[in-house]
mmCIF file of C-alpha atoms and ligand atoms in Angstrom:
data_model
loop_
_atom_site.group_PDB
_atom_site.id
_atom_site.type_symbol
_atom_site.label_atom_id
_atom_site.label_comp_id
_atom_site.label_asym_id
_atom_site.label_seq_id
_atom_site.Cartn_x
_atom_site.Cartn_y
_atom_site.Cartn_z
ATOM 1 C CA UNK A 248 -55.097 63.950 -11.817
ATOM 2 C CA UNK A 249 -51.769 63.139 -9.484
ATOM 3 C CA UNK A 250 -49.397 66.378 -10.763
ATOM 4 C CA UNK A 251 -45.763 65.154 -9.791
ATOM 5 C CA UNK A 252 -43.470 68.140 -9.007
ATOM 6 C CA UNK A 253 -39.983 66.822 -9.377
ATOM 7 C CA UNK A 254 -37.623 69.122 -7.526
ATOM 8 C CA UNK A 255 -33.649 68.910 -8.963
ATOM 9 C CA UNK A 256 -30.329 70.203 -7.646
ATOM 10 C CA UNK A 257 -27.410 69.052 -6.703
ATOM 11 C CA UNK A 258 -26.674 66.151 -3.759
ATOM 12 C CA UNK A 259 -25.234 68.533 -2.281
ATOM 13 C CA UNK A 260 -27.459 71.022 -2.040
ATOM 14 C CA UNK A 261 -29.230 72.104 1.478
ATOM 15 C CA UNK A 262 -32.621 70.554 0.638
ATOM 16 C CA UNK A 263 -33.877 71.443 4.041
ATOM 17 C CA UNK A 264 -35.202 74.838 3.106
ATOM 18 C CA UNK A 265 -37.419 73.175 0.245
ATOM 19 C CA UNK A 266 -39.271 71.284 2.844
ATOM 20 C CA UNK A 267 -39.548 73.935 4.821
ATOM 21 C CA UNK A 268 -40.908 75.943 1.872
ATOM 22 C CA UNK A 269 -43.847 73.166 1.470
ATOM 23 C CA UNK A 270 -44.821 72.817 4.930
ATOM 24 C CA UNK A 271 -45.298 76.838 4.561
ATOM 25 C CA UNK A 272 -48.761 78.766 3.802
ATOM 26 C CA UNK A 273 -47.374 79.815 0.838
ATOM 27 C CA UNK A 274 -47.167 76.025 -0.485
ATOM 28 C CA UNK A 275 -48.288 74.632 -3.447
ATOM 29 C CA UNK A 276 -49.448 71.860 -1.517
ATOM 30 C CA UNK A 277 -51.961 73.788 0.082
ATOM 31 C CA UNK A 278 -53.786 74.568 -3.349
ATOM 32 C CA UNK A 279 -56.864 72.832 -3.985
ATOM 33 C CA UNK A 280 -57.799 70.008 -6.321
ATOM 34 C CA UNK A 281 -54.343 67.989 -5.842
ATOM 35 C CA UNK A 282 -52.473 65.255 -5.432
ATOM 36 C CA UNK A 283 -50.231 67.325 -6.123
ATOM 37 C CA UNK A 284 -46.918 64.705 -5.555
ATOM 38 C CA UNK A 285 -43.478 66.849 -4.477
ATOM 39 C CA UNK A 286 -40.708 64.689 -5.471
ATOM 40 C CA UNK A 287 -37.088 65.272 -5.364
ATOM 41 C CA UNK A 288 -34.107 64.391 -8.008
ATOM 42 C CA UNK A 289 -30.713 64.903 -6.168
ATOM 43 C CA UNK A 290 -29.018 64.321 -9.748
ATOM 44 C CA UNK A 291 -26.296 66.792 -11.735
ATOM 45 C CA UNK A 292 -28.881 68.573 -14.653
ATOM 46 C CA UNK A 293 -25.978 67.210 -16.700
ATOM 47 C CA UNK A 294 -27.402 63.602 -16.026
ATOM 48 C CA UNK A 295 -30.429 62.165 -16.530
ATOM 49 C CA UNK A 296 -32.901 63.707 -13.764
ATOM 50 C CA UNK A 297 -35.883 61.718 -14.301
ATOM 51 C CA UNK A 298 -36.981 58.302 -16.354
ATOM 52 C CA UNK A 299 -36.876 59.373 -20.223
ATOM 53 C CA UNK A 300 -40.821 60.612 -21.129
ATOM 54 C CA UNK A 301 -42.042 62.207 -18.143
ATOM 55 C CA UNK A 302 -42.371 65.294 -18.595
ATOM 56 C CA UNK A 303 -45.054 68.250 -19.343
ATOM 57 C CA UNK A 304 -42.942 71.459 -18.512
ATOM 58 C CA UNK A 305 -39.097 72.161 -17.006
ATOM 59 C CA UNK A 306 -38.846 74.813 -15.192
ATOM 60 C CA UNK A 307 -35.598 76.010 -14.357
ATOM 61 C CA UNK A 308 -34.106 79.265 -13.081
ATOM 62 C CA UNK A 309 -30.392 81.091 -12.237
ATOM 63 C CA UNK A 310 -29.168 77.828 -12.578
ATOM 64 C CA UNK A 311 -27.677 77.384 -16.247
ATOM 65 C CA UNK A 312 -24.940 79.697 -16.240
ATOM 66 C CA UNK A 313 -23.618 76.941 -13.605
ATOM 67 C CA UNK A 314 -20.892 74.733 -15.864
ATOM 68 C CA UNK A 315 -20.220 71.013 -15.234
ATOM 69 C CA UNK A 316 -16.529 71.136 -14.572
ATOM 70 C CA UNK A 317 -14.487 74.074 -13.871
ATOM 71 C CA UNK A 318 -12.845 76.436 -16.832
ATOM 72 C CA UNK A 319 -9.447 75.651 -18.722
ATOM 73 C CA UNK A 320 -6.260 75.136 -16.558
ATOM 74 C CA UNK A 321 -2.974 76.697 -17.162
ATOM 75 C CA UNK A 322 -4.681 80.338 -17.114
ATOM 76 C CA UNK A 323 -2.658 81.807 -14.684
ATOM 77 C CA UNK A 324 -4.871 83.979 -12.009
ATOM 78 C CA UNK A 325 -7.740 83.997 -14.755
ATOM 79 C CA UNK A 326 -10.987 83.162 -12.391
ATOM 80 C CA UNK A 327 -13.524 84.125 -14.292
ATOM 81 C CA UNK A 328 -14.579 83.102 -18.320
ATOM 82 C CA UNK A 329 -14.417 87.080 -18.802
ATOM 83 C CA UNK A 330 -11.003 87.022 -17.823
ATOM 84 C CA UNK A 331 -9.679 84.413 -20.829
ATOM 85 C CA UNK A 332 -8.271 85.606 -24.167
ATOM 86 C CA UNK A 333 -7.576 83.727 -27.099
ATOM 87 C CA UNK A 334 -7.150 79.731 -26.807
ATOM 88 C CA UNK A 335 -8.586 79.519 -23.738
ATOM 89 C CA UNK A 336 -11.175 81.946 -23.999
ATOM 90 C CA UNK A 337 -12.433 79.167 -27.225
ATOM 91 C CA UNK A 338 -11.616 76.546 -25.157
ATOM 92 C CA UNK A 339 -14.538 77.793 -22.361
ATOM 93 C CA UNK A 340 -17.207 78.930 -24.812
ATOM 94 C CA UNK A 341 -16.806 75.754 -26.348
ATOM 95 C CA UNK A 342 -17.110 74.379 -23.015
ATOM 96 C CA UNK A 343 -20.081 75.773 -22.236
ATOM 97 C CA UNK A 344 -21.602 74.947 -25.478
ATOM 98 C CA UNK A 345 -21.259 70.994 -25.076
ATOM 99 C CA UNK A 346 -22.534 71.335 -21.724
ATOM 100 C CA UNK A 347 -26.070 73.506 -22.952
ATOM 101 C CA UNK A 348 -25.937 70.567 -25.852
ATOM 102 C CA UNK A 349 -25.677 67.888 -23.196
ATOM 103 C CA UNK A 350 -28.003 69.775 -20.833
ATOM 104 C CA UNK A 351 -31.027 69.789 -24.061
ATOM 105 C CA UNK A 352 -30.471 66.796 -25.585
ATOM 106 C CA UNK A 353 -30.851 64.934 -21.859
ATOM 107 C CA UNK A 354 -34.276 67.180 -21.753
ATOM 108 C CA UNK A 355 -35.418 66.136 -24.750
ATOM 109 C CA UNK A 356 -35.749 62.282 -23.737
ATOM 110 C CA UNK A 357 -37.332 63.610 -20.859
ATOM 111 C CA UNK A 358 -40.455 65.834 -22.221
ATOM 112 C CA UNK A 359 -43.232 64.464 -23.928
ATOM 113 C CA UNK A 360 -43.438 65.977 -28.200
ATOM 114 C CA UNK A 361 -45.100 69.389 -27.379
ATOM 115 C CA UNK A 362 -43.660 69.887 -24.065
ATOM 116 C CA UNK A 363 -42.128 72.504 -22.714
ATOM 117 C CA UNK A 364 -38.667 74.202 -21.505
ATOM 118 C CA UNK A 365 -38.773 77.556 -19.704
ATOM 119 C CA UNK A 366 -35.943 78.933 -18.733
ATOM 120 C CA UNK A 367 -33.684 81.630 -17.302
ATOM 121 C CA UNK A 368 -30.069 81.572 -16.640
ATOM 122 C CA UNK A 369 -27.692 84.494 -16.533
ATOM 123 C CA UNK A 370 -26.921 85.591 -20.433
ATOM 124 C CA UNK A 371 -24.449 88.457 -21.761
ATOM 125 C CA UNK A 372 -25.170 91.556 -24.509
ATOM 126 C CA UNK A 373 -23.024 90.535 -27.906
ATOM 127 C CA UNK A 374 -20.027 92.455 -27.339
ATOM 128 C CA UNK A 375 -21.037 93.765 -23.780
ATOM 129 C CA UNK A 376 -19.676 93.412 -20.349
ATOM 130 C CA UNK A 377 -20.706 89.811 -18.006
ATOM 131 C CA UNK A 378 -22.801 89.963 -14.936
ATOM 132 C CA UNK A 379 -19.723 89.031 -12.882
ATOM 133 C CA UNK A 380 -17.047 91.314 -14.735
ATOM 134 C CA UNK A 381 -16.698 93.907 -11.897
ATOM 135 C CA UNK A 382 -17.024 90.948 -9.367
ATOM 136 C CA UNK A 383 -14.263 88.710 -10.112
ATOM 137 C CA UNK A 384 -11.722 91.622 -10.846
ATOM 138 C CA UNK A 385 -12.316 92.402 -7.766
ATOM 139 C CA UNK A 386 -11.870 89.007 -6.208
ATOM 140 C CA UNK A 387 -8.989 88.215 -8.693
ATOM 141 C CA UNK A 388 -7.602 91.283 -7.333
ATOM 142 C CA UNK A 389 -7.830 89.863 -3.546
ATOM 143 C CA UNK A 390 -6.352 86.625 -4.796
ATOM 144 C CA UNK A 391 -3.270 87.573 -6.459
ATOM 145 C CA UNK A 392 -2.445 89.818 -2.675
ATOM 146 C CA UNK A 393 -3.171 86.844 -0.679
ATOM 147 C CA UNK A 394 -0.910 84.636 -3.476
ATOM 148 C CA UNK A 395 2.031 87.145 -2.774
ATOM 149 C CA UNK A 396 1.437 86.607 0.960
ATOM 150 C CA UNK A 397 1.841 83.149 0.469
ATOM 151 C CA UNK A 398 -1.755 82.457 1.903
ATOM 152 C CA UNK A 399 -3.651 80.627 -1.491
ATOM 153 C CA UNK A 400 -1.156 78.083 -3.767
ATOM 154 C CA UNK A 401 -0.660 79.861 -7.026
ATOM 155 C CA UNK A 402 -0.338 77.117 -8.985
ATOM 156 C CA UNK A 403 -4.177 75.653 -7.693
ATOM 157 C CA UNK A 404 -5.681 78.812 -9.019
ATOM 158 C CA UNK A 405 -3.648 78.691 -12.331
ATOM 159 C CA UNK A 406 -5.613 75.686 -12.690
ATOM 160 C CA UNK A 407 -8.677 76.585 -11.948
ATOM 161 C CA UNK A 408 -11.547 79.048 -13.904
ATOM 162 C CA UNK A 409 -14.576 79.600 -11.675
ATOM 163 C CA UNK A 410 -17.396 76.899 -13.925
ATOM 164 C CA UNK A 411 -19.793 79.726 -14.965
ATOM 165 C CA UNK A 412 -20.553 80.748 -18.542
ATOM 166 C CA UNK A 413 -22.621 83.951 -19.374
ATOM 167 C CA UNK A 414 -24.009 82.596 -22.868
ATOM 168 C CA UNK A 415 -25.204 85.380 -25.841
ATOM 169 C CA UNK A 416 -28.185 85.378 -27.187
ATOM 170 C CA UNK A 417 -26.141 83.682 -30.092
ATOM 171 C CA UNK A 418 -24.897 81.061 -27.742
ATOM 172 C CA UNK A 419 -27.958 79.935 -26.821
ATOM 173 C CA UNK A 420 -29.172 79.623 -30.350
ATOM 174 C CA UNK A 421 -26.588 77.442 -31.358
ATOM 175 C CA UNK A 422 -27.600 73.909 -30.783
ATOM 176 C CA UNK A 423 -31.048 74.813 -32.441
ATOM 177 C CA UNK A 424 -28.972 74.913 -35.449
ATOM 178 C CA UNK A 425 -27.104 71.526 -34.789
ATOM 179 C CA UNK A 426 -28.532 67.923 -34.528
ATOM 180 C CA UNK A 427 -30.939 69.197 -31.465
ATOM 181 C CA UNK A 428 -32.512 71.354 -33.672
ATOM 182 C CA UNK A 429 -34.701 68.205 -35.219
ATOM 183 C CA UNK A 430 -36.238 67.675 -31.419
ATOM 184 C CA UNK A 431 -36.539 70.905 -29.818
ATOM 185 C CA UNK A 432 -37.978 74.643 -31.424
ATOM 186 C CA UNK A 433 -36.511 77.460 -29.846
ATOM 187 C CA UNK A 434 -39.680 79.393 -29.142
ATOM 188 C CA UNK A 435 -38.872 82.750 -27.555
ATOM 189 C CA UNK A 436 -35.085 83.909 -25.999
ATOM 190 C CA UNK A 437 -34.498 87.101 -24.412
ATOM 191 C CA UNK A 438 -32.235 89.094 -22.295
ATOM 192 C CA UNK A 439 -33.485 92.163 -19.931
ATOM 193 C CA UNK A 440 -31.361 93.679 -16.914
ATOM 194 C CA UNK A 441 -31.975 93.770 -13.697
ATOM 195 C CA UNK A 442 -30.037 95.015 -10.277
ATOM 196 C CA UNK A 443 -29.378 92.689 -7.047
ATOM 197 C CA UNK A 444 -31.595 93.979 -4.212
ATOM 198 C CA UNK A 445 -28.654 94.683 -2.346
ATOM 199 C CA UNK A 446 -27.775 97.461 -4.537
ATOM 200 C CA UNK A 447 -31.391 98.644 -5.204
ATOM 201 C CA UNK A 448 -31.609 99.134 -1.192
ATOM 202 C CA UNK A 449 -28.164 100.704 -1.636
ATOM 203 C CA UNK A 450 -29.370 102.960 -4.308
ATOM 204 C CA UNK A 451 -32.098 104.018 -1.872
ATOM 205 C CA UNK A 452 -30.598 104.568 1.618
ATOM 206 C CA UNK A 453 -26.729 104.965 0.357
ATOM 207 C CA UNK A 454 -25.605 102.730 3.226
ATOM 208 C CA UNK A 455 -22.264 101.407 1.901
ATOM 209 C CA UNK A 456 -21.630 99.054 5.065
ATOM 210 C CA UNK A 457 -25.093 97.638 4.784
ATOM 211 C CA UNK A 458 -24.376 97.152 0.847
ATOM 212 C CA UNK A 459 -21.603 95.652 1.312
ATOM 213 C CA UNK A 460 -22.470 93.039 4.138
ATOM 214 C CA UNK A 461 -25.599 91.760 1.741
ATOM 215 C CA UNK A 462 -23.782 91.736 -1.506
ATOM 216 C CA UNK A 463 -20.921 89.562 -0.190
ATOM 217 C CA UNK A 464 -23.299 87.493 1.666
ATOM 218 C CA UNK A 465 -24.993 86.747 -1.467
ATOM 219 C CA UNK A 466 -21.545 86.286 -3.295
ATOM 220 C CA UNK A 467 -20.103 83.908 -0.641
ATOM 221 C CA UNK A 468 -23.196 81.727 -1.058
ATOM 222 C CA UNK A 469 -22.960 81.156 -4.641
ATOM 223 C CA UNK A 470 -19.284 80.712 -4.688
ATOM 224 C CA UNK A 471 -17.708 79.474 -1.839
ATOM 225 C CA UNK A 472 -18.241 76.087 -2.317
ATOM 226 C CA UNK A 473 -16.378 75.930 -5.604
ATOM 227 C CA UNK A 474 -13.572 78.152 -4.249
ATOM 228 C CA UNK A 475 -13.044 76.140 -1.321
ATOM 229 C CA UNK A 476 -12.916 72.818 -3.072
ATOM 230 C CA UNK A 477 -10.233 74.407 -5.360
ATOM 231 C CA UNK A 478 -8.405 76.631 -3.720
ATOM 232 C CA UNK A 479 -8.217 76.440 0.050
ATOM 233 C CA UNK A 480 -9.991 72.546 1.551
ATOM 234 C CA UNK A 481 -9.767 74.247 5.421
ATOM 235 C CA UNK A 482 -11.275 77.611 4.361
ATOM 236 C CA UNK A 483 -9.248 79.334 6.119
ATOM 237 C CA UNK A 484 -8.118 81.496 3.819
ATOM 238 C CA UNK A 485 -11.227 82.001 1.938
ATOM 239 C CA UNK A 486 -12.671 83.916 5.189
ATOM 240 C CA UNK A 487 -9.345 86.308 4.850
ATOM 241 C CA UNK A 488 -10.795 86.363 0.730
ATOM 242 C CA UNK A 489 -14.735 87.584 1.613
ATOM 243 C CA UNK A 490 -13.508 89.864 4.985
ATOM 244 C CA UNK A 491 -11.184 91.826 2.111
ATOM 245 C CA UNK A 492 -14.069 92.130 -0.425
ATOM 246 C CA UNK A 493 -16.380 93.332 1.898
ATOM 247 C CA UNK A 494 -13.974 95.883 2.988
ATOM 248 C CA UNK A 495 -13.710 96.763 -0.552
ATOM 249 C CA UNK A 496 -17.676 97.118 -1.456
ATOM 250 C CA UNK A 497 -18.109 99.026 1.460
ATOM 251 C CA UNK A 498 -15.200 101.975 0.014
ATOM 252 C CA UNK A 499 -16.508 101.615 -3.074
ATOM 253 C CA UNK A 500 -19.864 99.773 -4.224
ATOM 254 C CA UNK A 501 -19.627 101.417 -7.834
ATOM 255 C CA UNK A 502 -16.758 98.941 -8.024
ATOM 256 C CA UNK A 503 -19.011 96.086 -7.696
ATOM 257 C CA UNK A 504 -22.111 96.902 -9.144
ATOM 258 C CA UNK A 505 -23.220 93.333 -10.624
ATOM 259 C CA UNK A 506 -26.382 93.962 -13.043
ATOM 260 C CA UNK A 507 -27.991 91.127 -14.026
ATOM 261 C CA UNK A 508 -28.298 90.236 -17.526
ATOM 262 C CA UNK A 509 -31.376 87.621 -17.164
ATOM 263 C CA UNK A 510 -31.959 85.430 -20.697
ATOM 264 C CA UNK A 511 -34.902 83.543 -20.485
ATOM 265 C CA UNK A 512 -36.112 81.288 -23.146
ATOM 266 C CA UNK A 513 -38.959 78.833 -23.926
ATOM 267 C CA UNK A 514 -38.069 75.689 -25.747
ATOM 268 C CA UNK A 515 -40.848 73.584 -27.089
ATOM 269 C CA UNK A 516 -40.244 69.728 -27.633
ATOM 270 C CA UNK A 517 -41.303 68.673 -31.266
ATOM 271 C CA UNK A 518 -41.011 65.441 -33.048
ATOM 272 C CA UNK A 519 -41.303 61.682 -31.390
ATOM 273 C CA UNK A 520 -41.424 61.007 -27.950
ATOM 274 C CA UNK A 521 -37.915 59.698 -27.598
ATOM 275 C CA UNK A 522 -35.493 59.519 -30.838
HETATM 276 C C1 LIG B 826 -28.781 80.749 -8.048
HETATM 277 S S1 LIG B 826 -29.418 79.185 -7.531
HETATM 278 C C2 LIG B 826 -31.061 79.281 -8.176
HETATM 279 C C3 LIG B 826 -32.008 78.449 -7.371
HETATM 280 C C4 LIG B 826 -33.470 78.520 -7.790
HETATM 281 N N1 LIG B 826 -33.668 77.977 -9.122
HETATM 282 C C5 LIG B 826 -33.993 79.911 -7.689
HETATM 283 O O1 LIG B 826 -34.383 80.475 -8.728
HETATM 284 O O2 LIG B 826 -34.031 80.472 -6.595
HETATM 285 C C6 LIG B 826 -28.583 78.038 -8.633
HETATM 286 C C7 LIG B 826 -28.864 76.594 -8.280
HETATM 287 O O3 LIG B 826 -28.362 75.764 -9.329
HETATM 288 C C8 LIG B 826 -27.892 74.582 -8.729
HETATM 289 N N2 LIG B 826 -27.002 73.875 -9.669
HETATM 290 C C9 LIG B 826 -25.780 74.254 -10.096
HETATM 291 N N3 LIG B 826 -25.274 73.321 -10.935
HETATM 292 C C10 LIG B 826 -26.209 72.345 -11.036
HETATM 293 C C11 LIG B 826 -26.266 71.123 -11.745
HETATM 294 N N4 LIG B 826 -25.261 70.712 -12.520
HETATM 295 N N5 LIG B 826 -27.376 70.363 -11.625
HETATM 296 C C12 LIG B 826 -28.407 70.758 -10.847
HETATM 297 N N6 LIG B 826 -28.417 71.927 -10.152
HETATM 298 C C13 LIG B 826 -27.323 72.702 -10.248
HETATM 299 C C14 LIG B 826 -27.186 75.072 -7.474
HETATM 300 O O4 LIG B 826 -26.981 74.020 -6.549
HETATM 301 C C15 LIG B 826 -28.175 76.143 -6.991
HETATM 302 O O5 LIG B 826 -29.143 75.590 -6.117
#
């Protein structure tokens, strides 16, 4: 039996180190009783990602806290959802929950009645602090000095919020309870905690300059992008922004400890193949 592996991220993602990964030992390609096909979809999981009825099991991981569009304008030097009150703070969690809509009702042409969703993104306690809370004050901290410098355009980051949305348990229940809940069960959701492993090495050999090098590292990756589209198109400034925050983990890493609050779920596909 061929088994297609469909592999999905952005266009602009570096696909390079997923080819690398399957030329290594470690491949799936190398275990026995294949075909086993790798494909690619280089398609937003916001759009369609492959033809509608294709598929056994998703898989998808740290991705779905990722938005489609960034956060409410008009927010002042609010980066972060966390960071929101009132209107605006609706206006993002509402957001967020027509994006998980769109994201599970494009799934559910995909995946054949009985198949299967399993998921983790990054999630949030009811009531309880986000992932990135102790992040982004930190970096909205750096950003309003290098505003009064004159270095970042204020009025590009009052229109921008960083697109990331740590859903609650509740959040992610939601849709199950809407029109999507006649094509998809919500079989299992969960949240459990976990630490970077730049702070669990931290924790162990107390080196703040090494913490602070690896957790910025891993910070830059995730966001600069984003930022830089946004905020600064020649970067220039956005070096100035991770040199600062590094500078800042390594006086104080308690100030950006960043556990992760991992929700997973399993979704199961019911009903006819495609409504
Ligand atoms: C933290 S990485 C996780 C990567 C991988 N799943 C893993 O577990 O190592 C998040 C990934 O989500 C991708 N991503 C963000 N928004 C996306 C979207 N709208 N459609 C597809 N991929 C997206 C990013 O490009 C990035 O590769």
């Amino acid at each position: 039996v061929p088994i297609a592996v469909v592999h999905e991220d952005v266009l602009d993602n570096d696909w390079a180190g997923l080819y690398e990964g399957l030329r290594g030992e470690e491949s799936y390609l190398e275990v026995g009783g294949g075909p086993i096909l790798p494909m690619t979809s280089a398609s937003s999981f916001y759009e369609p990602v492959v033809p509608p009825g294709l598929v056994d099991l998703g898989l998808s991981f740290a991705a779905l806290q990722w938005l489609a569009r960034p956060g409410p304008g008009g927010t002042g030097s609010a980066l972060f959802f966390d960071q929101l009150k009132g209107e605006d703070a609706t206006a993002m969690a509402e957001q967020a929950h027509g994006d998980w809509s769109r994201f599970l009702e494009l799934r559910a042409d995909e995946l054949v009645p009985g198949g299967r969703l399993v998921l983790d993104m990054m999630g949030r306690h009811e009531g309880g602090t986000s992932t990135g809370g102790k992040l982004w004050t930190q970096v909205r901290a750096v950003v309003d000095e290098l505003i009064d410098e004159g270095r970042l355009d204020g009025s590009l980051v009052d229109g921008y919020v960083f697109p990331a949305y740590e859903r609650t348990l509740d959040e992610v229940r939601r849709p199950f309870g809407e029109d999507l809940g006649e094509r998809f069960e919500l079989e299992h959701v969960a949240l459990s905690d976990s630490e970077t492993p730049a702070w669990q090495r931290y924790e162990a050999d107390g080196d703040a300059d090494v913490f602070a090098r690896a957790f910025v590292g891993f910070v830059r990756a995730f966001s600069e992008p984003t930022l830089r589209a946004a905020l600064d198109p020649d970067g220039a400034t956005l070096d100035e922004l991770y040199r600062r925050l590094e500078q800042r983990a390594a006086g104080d890493p308690s100030a950006f400890t960043f556990t992760v609050h991992v929700l997973s779920a399993v979704i199961v596909r019911t009903g006819a193949a495609i409504d």
